[in-house]
Short mmCIF file of C-alpha atoms in Angstrom, two decimals:
data_model
loop_
_atom_site.label_atom_id
_atom_site.label_comp_id
_atom_site.label_asym_id
_atom_site.label_seq_id
_atom_site.Cartn_x
_atom_site.Cartn_y
_atom_site.Cartn_z
CA MET E 17 66.34 71.25 15.04
CA ILE E 18 68.04 68.53 13.00
CA ASP E 19 66.43 65.79 15.08
CA GLY E 20 63.03 67.52 14.46
CA LEU E 21 63.47 67.53 10.74
CA VAL E 22 64.53 63.83 10.65
CA ILE E 23 61.37 62.77 12.56
CA SER E 24 59.00 64.83 10.39
CA LYS E 25 60.62 63.25 7.21
CA MET E 26 60.07 59.78 8.72
CA ARG E 27 56.59 60.44 9.61
CA MET E 28 55.87 61.61 6.05
CA SER E 29 57.60 58.53 4.47
CA LYS E 30 55.41 56.14 6.63
CA SER E 31 51.93 57.82 5.88
CA PRO E 32 51.29 55.83 2.58
CA LEU E 33 52.04 52.57 4.37
CA ASN E 34 49.76 53.55 7.08
CA LEU E 35 47.18 54.27 4.55
CA SER E 36 47.60 50.92 2.78
CA PHE E 37 47.49 49.13 6.10
CA LEU E 38 44.18 50.72 7.00
CA PHE E 39 42.76 49.96 3.58
CA VAL E 40 43.61 46.35 3.91
CA GLN E 41 42.21 46.23 7.31
CA LEU E 42 38.93 47.67 5.98
CA LEU E 43 38.75 45.01 3.34
CA VAL E 44 39.38 42.32 5.82
CA LEU E 45 36.69 43.51 8.13
CA GLN E 46 34.14 43.79 5.29
CA TYR E 47 34.94 40.34 3.97
CA SER E 48 34.80 38.73 7.56
CA VAL E 49 31.31 40.31 8.15
CA THR E 50 30.02 38.90 4.86
CA ILE E 51 31.48 35.50 5.89
CA SER E 52 29.93 35.54 9.30
CA ALA E 53 26.64 36.40 7.74
CA ILE E 54 26.62 33.50 5.47
CA ARG E 55 27.48 31.12 8.21
CA LYS E 56 24.77 32.51 10.25
CA ASP E 57 22.32 31.82 7.49
CA ILE E 58 23.39 28.22 6.97
CA GLY E 59 23.12 27.68 10.85
CA PHE E 60 19.28 28.41 10.85
CA GLN E 61 17.41 25.09 11.35
CA GLU E 62 13.91 24.54 10.08
CA LYS E 63 11.34 24.11 12.83
CA LEU E 64 9.75 20.66 12.94
CA PHE E 65 5.98 20.19 13.76
CA CYS E 66 4.19 16.94 14.35
CA LYS E 67 0.76 15.81 13.49
CA THR E 68 -0.88 14.10 16.30
CA THR E 69 -3.98 12.10 17.30
CA VAL E 70 -6.56 13.66 19.40
CA GLN E 71 -9.07 10.95 20.02
CA GLY E 72 -7.72 9.45 23.34
CA ARG E 73 -8.10 11.05 26.62
CA TYR E 74 -4.64 10.43 27.83
CA LEU E 75 -2.47 9.18 25.06
CA LEU E 76 -1.36 10.73 21.78
CA SER E 77 0.42 9.18 18.82
CA ASP E 78 2.54 11.53 16.50
CA ASP E 79 3.51 11.00 12.91
CA ASN E 80 7.01 10.14 13.88
CA GLY E 81 5.67 6.82 15.36
CA TYR E 82 5.99 7.53 19.05
CA VAL E 83 3.31 7.30 21.64
CA CYS E 84 3.22 9.49 24.79
CA ASP E 85 0.84 11.17 27.23
CA ALA E 86 -0.53 14.54 26.46
CA LEU E 87 1.43 16.27 29.27
CA SER E 88 4.72 15.10 27.82
CA LEU E 89 4.11 16.53 24.26
CA ASP E 90 6.52 19.27 23.26
CA PRO E 91 4.42 22.56 23.40
CA GLN E 92 6.35 24.09 20.39
CA SER E 93 6.81 21.07 17.97
CA ARG E 94 3.87 19.18 19.25
CA CYS E 95 5.87 15.92 18.99
CA CYS E 96 6.31 13.29 21.55
CA PRO E 97 9.71 13.13 23.21
CA GLY E 98 10.95 10.46 21.11
CA LYS E 99 11.57 8.13 24.00
CA GLY E 100 10.56 4.42 24.09
CA GLU E 101 9.73 2.18 21.29
CA LYS E 102 9.14 3.75 17.81
CA PHE E 103 6.31 2.32 15.68
CA SER E 104 5.21 0.33 18.76
CA CYS E 105 2.53 -2.37 18.28
CA HIS E 106 1.64 -2.82 21.94
CA GLY E 107 -1.58 -4.59 22.29
CA CYS E 108 -1.90 -5.32 18.51
CA ASN E 109 -2.48 -8.65 16.71
CA HIS E 110 -0.01 -8.89 13.89
CA LEU E 111 -2.18 -11.26 11.98
CA SER E 112 -5.41 -9.22 11.74
CA GLN E 113 -3.58 -5.95 12.09
CA CYS E 114 -5.97 -4.84 14.80
CA CYS E 115 -5.20 -3.33 18.21
CA ASN E 116 -6.87 -2.69 21.39
CA SER E 117 -5.56 0.88 21.48
CA TYR E 118 -6.23 3.57 18.94
CA GLU E 119 -2.87 5.30 19.69
CA PHE E 120 -0.91 2.12 19.50
CA CYS E 121 -2.84 1.14 16.19
CA VAL E 122 -1.57 4.53 14.70
CA SER E 123 1.92 4.05 15.85
CA CYS E 124 2.15 0.48 14.43
CA CYS E 125 0.42 1.56 11.18
CA VAL E 126 2.82 4.35 10.30
CA ASP E 127 5.79 1.86 10.20
CA PRO E 128 6.92 1.97 6.74
CA ALA E 129 7.66 -1.78 6.92
CA ARG E 130 3.93 -2.29 7.52
CA THR E 131 2.26 0.23 5.55
CA ARG E 132 3.19 0.86 1.92
CA LYS E 133 2.94 4.68 1.04
CA GLU E 134 2.23 4.09 -2.66
CA GLN E 135 -0.76 2.02 -1.75
CA VAL E 136 -2.50 3.86 0.98
CA LEU E 137 -2.43 7.11 -0.72
CA LYS E 138 -4.64 5.59 -3.51
CA VAL E 139 -7.28 4.37 -0.89
CA LYS E 140 -10.63 6.44 -1.12
CA ILE E 141 -11.60 8.09 2.23
CA ALA E 142 -15.30 7.37 1.32
CA LYS E 143 -17.21 6.32 -1.69
CA PRO E 144 -14.94 6.23 -4.75
CA GLU E 145 -17.27 8.39 -6.87
CA THR E 146 -17.15 11.51 -4.37
CA ALA E 147 -14.21 10.98 -2.01
CA GLY E 148 -10.69 12.24 -2.22
CA THR E 149 -7.58 10.28 -1.07
CA TYR E 150 -5.59 10.48 2.07
CA GLN E 151 -2.50 13.11 2.05
CA SER E 152 -0.05 11.15 3.89
CA VAL E 153 0.44 7.79 5.61
CA PHE E 154 -0.34 9.33 9.16
CA ASP E 155 -3.76 10.67 7.88
CA PHE E 156 -4.41 7.13 6.49
CA CYS E 157 -3.54 5.48 9.71
CA ALA E 158 -5.31 7.96 11.93
CA GLY E 159 -8.55 7.59 9.85
CA ARG E 160 -8.27 3.84 9.38
CA CYS E 161 -7.60 2.98 13.11
CA ARG E 162 -10.76 4.71 14.25
CA HIS E 163 -13.93 2.57 14.92
CA ASN E 164 -15.75 1.56 11.81
CA SER E 165 -18.58 -0.79 10.56
CA GLU E 166 -16.03 -3.70 10.17
CA GLY E 167 -15.47 -3.88 13.93
CA VAL E 168 -18.95 -3.64 15.36
CA VAL E 169 -22.09 -5.89 15.46
CA HIS E 170 -25.62 -4.69 15.85
CA GLU E 171 -24.23 -1.09 15.84
CA ASN E 172 -23.73 -0.98 19.52
CA ALA E 173 -21.27 -3.80 20.41
CA TYR E 174 -17.60 -4.62 19.29
CA LEU E 175 -16.81 -7.77 17.72
CA SER E 176 -13.63 -7.95 19.63
CA ASP E 177 -11.40 -6.07 21.98
CA PHE E 178 -9.05 -5.55 18.98
CA HIS E 179 -11.45 -3.20 17.20
CA HIS E 180 -8.77 -0.66 15.99
CA CYS E 181 -7.62 -2.10 12.58
CA PHE E 182 -5.32 -0.58 10.11
CA ALA E 183 -5.17 -3.03 7.39
CA LEU E 184 -6.29 -2.05 3.77
CA PRO E 185 -9.99 -2.59 3.03
CA SER E 186 -10.32 -6.21 2.33
CA ASN E 187 -12.50 -5.67 -0.82
CA SER E 188 -10.01 -3.03 -2.29
CA SER E 189 -9.79 -3.45 -5.92
CA GLY E 190 -6.30 -1.92 -6.03
CA ALA E 191 -4.57 -4.99 -4.74
CA ASN E 192 -1.01 -5.28 -6.01
CA ASP E 193 -0.76 -8.60 -7.89
CA THR E 194 2.96 -8.78 -7.80
CA LEU E 195 2.95 -8.19 -3.99
CA VAL E 196 0.17 -10.78 -3.41
CA GLU E 197 2.06 -13.38 -5.49
CA ALA E 198 5.21 -12.66 -3.26
CA ARG E 199 3.36 -13.04 -0.13
CA LEU E 200 1.86 -16.42 -1.31
CA ALA E 201 5.24 -17.75 -2.47
CA GLY E 202 5.51 -21.48 -1.30
CA ILE E 203 1.77 -21.54 -0.39
CA ASN E 204 -0.60 -24.09 -1.93
CA VAL E 205 -4.05 -22.47 -2.29
CA ILE E 206 -6.63 -25.20 -2.08
CA ILE E 207 -10.38 -25.10 -2.26
CA GLY E 208 -11.97 -27.25 0.42
CA ARG E 209 -15.18 -29.42 0.19
CA GLN E 210 -18.43 -28.26 1.57
CA GLY E 211 -18.41 -27.90 5.37
CA GLU E 212 -14.57 -28.62 5.65
CA SER E 213 -12.36 -26.52 7.69
CA CYS E 214 -8.92 -25.39 6.37
CA ASP E 215 -7.20 -27.53 8.95
CA SER E 216 -8.89 -30.63 7.63
CA VAL E 217 -8.30 -29.55 3.99
CA CYS E 218 -4.59 -28.93 4.42
CA LYS E 219 -4.24 -32.11 6.54
CA SER E 220 -5.67 -34.16 3.69
CA LYS E 221 -2.73 -33.03 1.45
CA GLY E 222 -0.31 -33.84 4.20
CA GLN E 223 0.29 -30.07 4.90
CA SER E 224 -0.66 -27.63 7.59
CA CYS E 225 -2.96 -24.40 7.28
CA VAL E 226 -0.82 -21.31 7.47
CA LEU E 227 -2.85 -18.93 9.56
CA ASN E 228 -1.21 -15.61 8.55
CA LYS E 229 -1.78 -16.19 4.82
CA LEU E 230 -5.61 -16.17 5.30
CA LEU E 231 -5.23 -12.38 5.56
CA VAL E 232 -3.65 -12.34 2.10
CA LEU E 233 -6.59 -14.42 0.62
CA ASN E 234 -9.21 -12.49 2.39
CA GLN E 235 -9.78 -10.11 -0.55
CA CYS E 236 -12.43 -10.26 -3.31
CA ASP E 237 -9.78 -9.93 -6.11
CA ILE E 238 -7.85 -12.95 -4.83
CA ILE E 239 -10.94 -14.94 -4.06
CA ARG E 240 -12.20 -14.53 -7.66
CA LYS E 241 -8.94 -15.89 -9.03
CA TYR E 242 -9.72 -19.30 -7.44
CA MET E 243 -13.51 -19.41 -7.13
CA ASN E 244 -16.33 -18.74 -9.45
CA CYS E 245 -18.24 -16.20 -7.38
CA LYS E 246 -20.96 -15.67 -10.04
CA GLY E 247 -20.36 -11.99 -10.07
CA ALA E 248 -20.80 -11.41 -6.32
CA CYS E 249 -18.12 -10.98 -3.56
CA LEU E 250 -19.79 -10.02 -0.38
CA ALA E 251 -18.75 -8.70 3.07
CA SER E 252 -19.58 -11.04 5.71
CA MET E 253 -18.76 -12.14 9.41
CA GLY E 254 -17.55 -15.70 10.12
CA ALA E 255 -14.59 -17.91 10.89
CA ASP E 256 -15.17 -19.90 7.76
CA GLN E 257 -14.12 -17.16 5.44
CA PRO E 258 -12.73 -16.52 2.85
CA ALA E 259 -15.16 -18.95 1.22
CA GLU E 260 -17.68 -19.64 -1.55
CA VAL E 261 -21.35 -20.33 -0.82
CA VAL E 262 -22.54 -23.58 -2.40
CA ASP E 263 -25.08 -23.51 -5.10
CA ASP E 264 -27.63 -25.43 -3.35
CA ALA E 265 -27.59 -23.34 -0.22
CA PRO E 266 -30.68 -21.56 0.92
CA SER E 267 -31.65 -18.45 -0.96
CA HIS E 268 -31.03 -16.16 2.28
CA VAL E 269 -27.42 -17.14 2.38
CA ASN E 270 -26.57 -16.07 -1.16
CA PRO E 271 -25.93 -19.35 -3.22
CA GLY E 272 -22.89 -19.08 -5.42
CA ALA E 273 -21.45 -15.79 -3.81
CA CYS E 274 -18.07 -15.57 -2.47
CA LEU E 275 -17.52 -14.17 1.13
CA TYR E 276 -14.63 -12.34 2.75
CA THR E 277 -14.69 -11.37 6.43
CA ARG E 278 -15.11 -7.88 7.77
CA SER E 279 -13.53 -8.75 10.98
CA GLN E 280 -10.00 -9.97 10.21
CA SER E 281 -9.56 -10.87 13.84
CA MET E 282 -12.00 -13.70 13.14
CA LEU E 283 -9.92 -15.39 10.51
CA SER E 284 -9.27 -18.99 11.48
CA CYS E 285 -7.99 -22.30 10.10
CA ASP E 286 -10.41 -24.39 12.06
CA GLY E 287 -13.62 -22.53 11.12
CA SER E 288 -16.28 -24.02 8.74
CA HIS E 289 -19.81 -23.73 7.75
CA ARG E 290 -22.19 -26.38 6.36
CA HIS E 291 -23.17 -24.11 3.22
CA THR E 292 -19.68 -22.98 2.28
CA LYS E 293 -16.40 -24.14 0.75
CA ARG E 294 -13.24 -22.52 2.12
CA LEU E 295 -10.28 -21.08 0.46
CA CYS E 296 -7.21 -22.47 2.26
CA PRO E 297 -3.43 -21.57 2.43
CA CYS E 298 -1.41 -24.79 2.82
CA ALA E 299 2.24 -25.55 3.26
#
């Protein structure tokens, strides 16, 4: 009987402790649920989706700068696997910025080292009066690399196998003067004599023609800084450009006008024409 009373008293004395212990456990359980929920939210990753080209029959280029075949494209993200060379310029001419493949043209173009975002987003898609601008570098590259009037002749033939070009339009009025000056650092820009090639012009000064700088000079804004142009700067196709037509040239070749070439793959140091004076980069 005594033992039973003792046990009963001990149980009664422990019951407040038991209640406190249960209360603490409930608090811990509630807090741990909250923590796990927070961690779960943080752990969610945003799904990535790629823009891709659709022009080719076999290859695709995505906006990450990879080229792959259509079968290897991830069905959910629409991205290339990310294997191989990023920003690949396979089959591209670095001077003219033209390629023999549309997909590799886009891949090469989206490289931030080659295409400046702040410049291309200002480029008009069509006529400046009515057109909008590109929304991204990939949109610019995908549009620019398609066939255009600068790469064809007689409307049914290509000027060159390298007819996918991503360079900014040569007559763009938005040229960055500071950037152009930096690219021409150390270059002597010399106006040649009538019918003279740039190889000959530079050699007469004890220098050599710098082929890759012809691309910099092949813009109306730049040509006008060195030549008269008499109000006209015209798109043309010839290995003697950029150049100025001499004043006594026949009327059908636009006397006094300046010329830039539409086909940048034709830029050449040894080109010449009997009715033009060339603008030459020498060093």
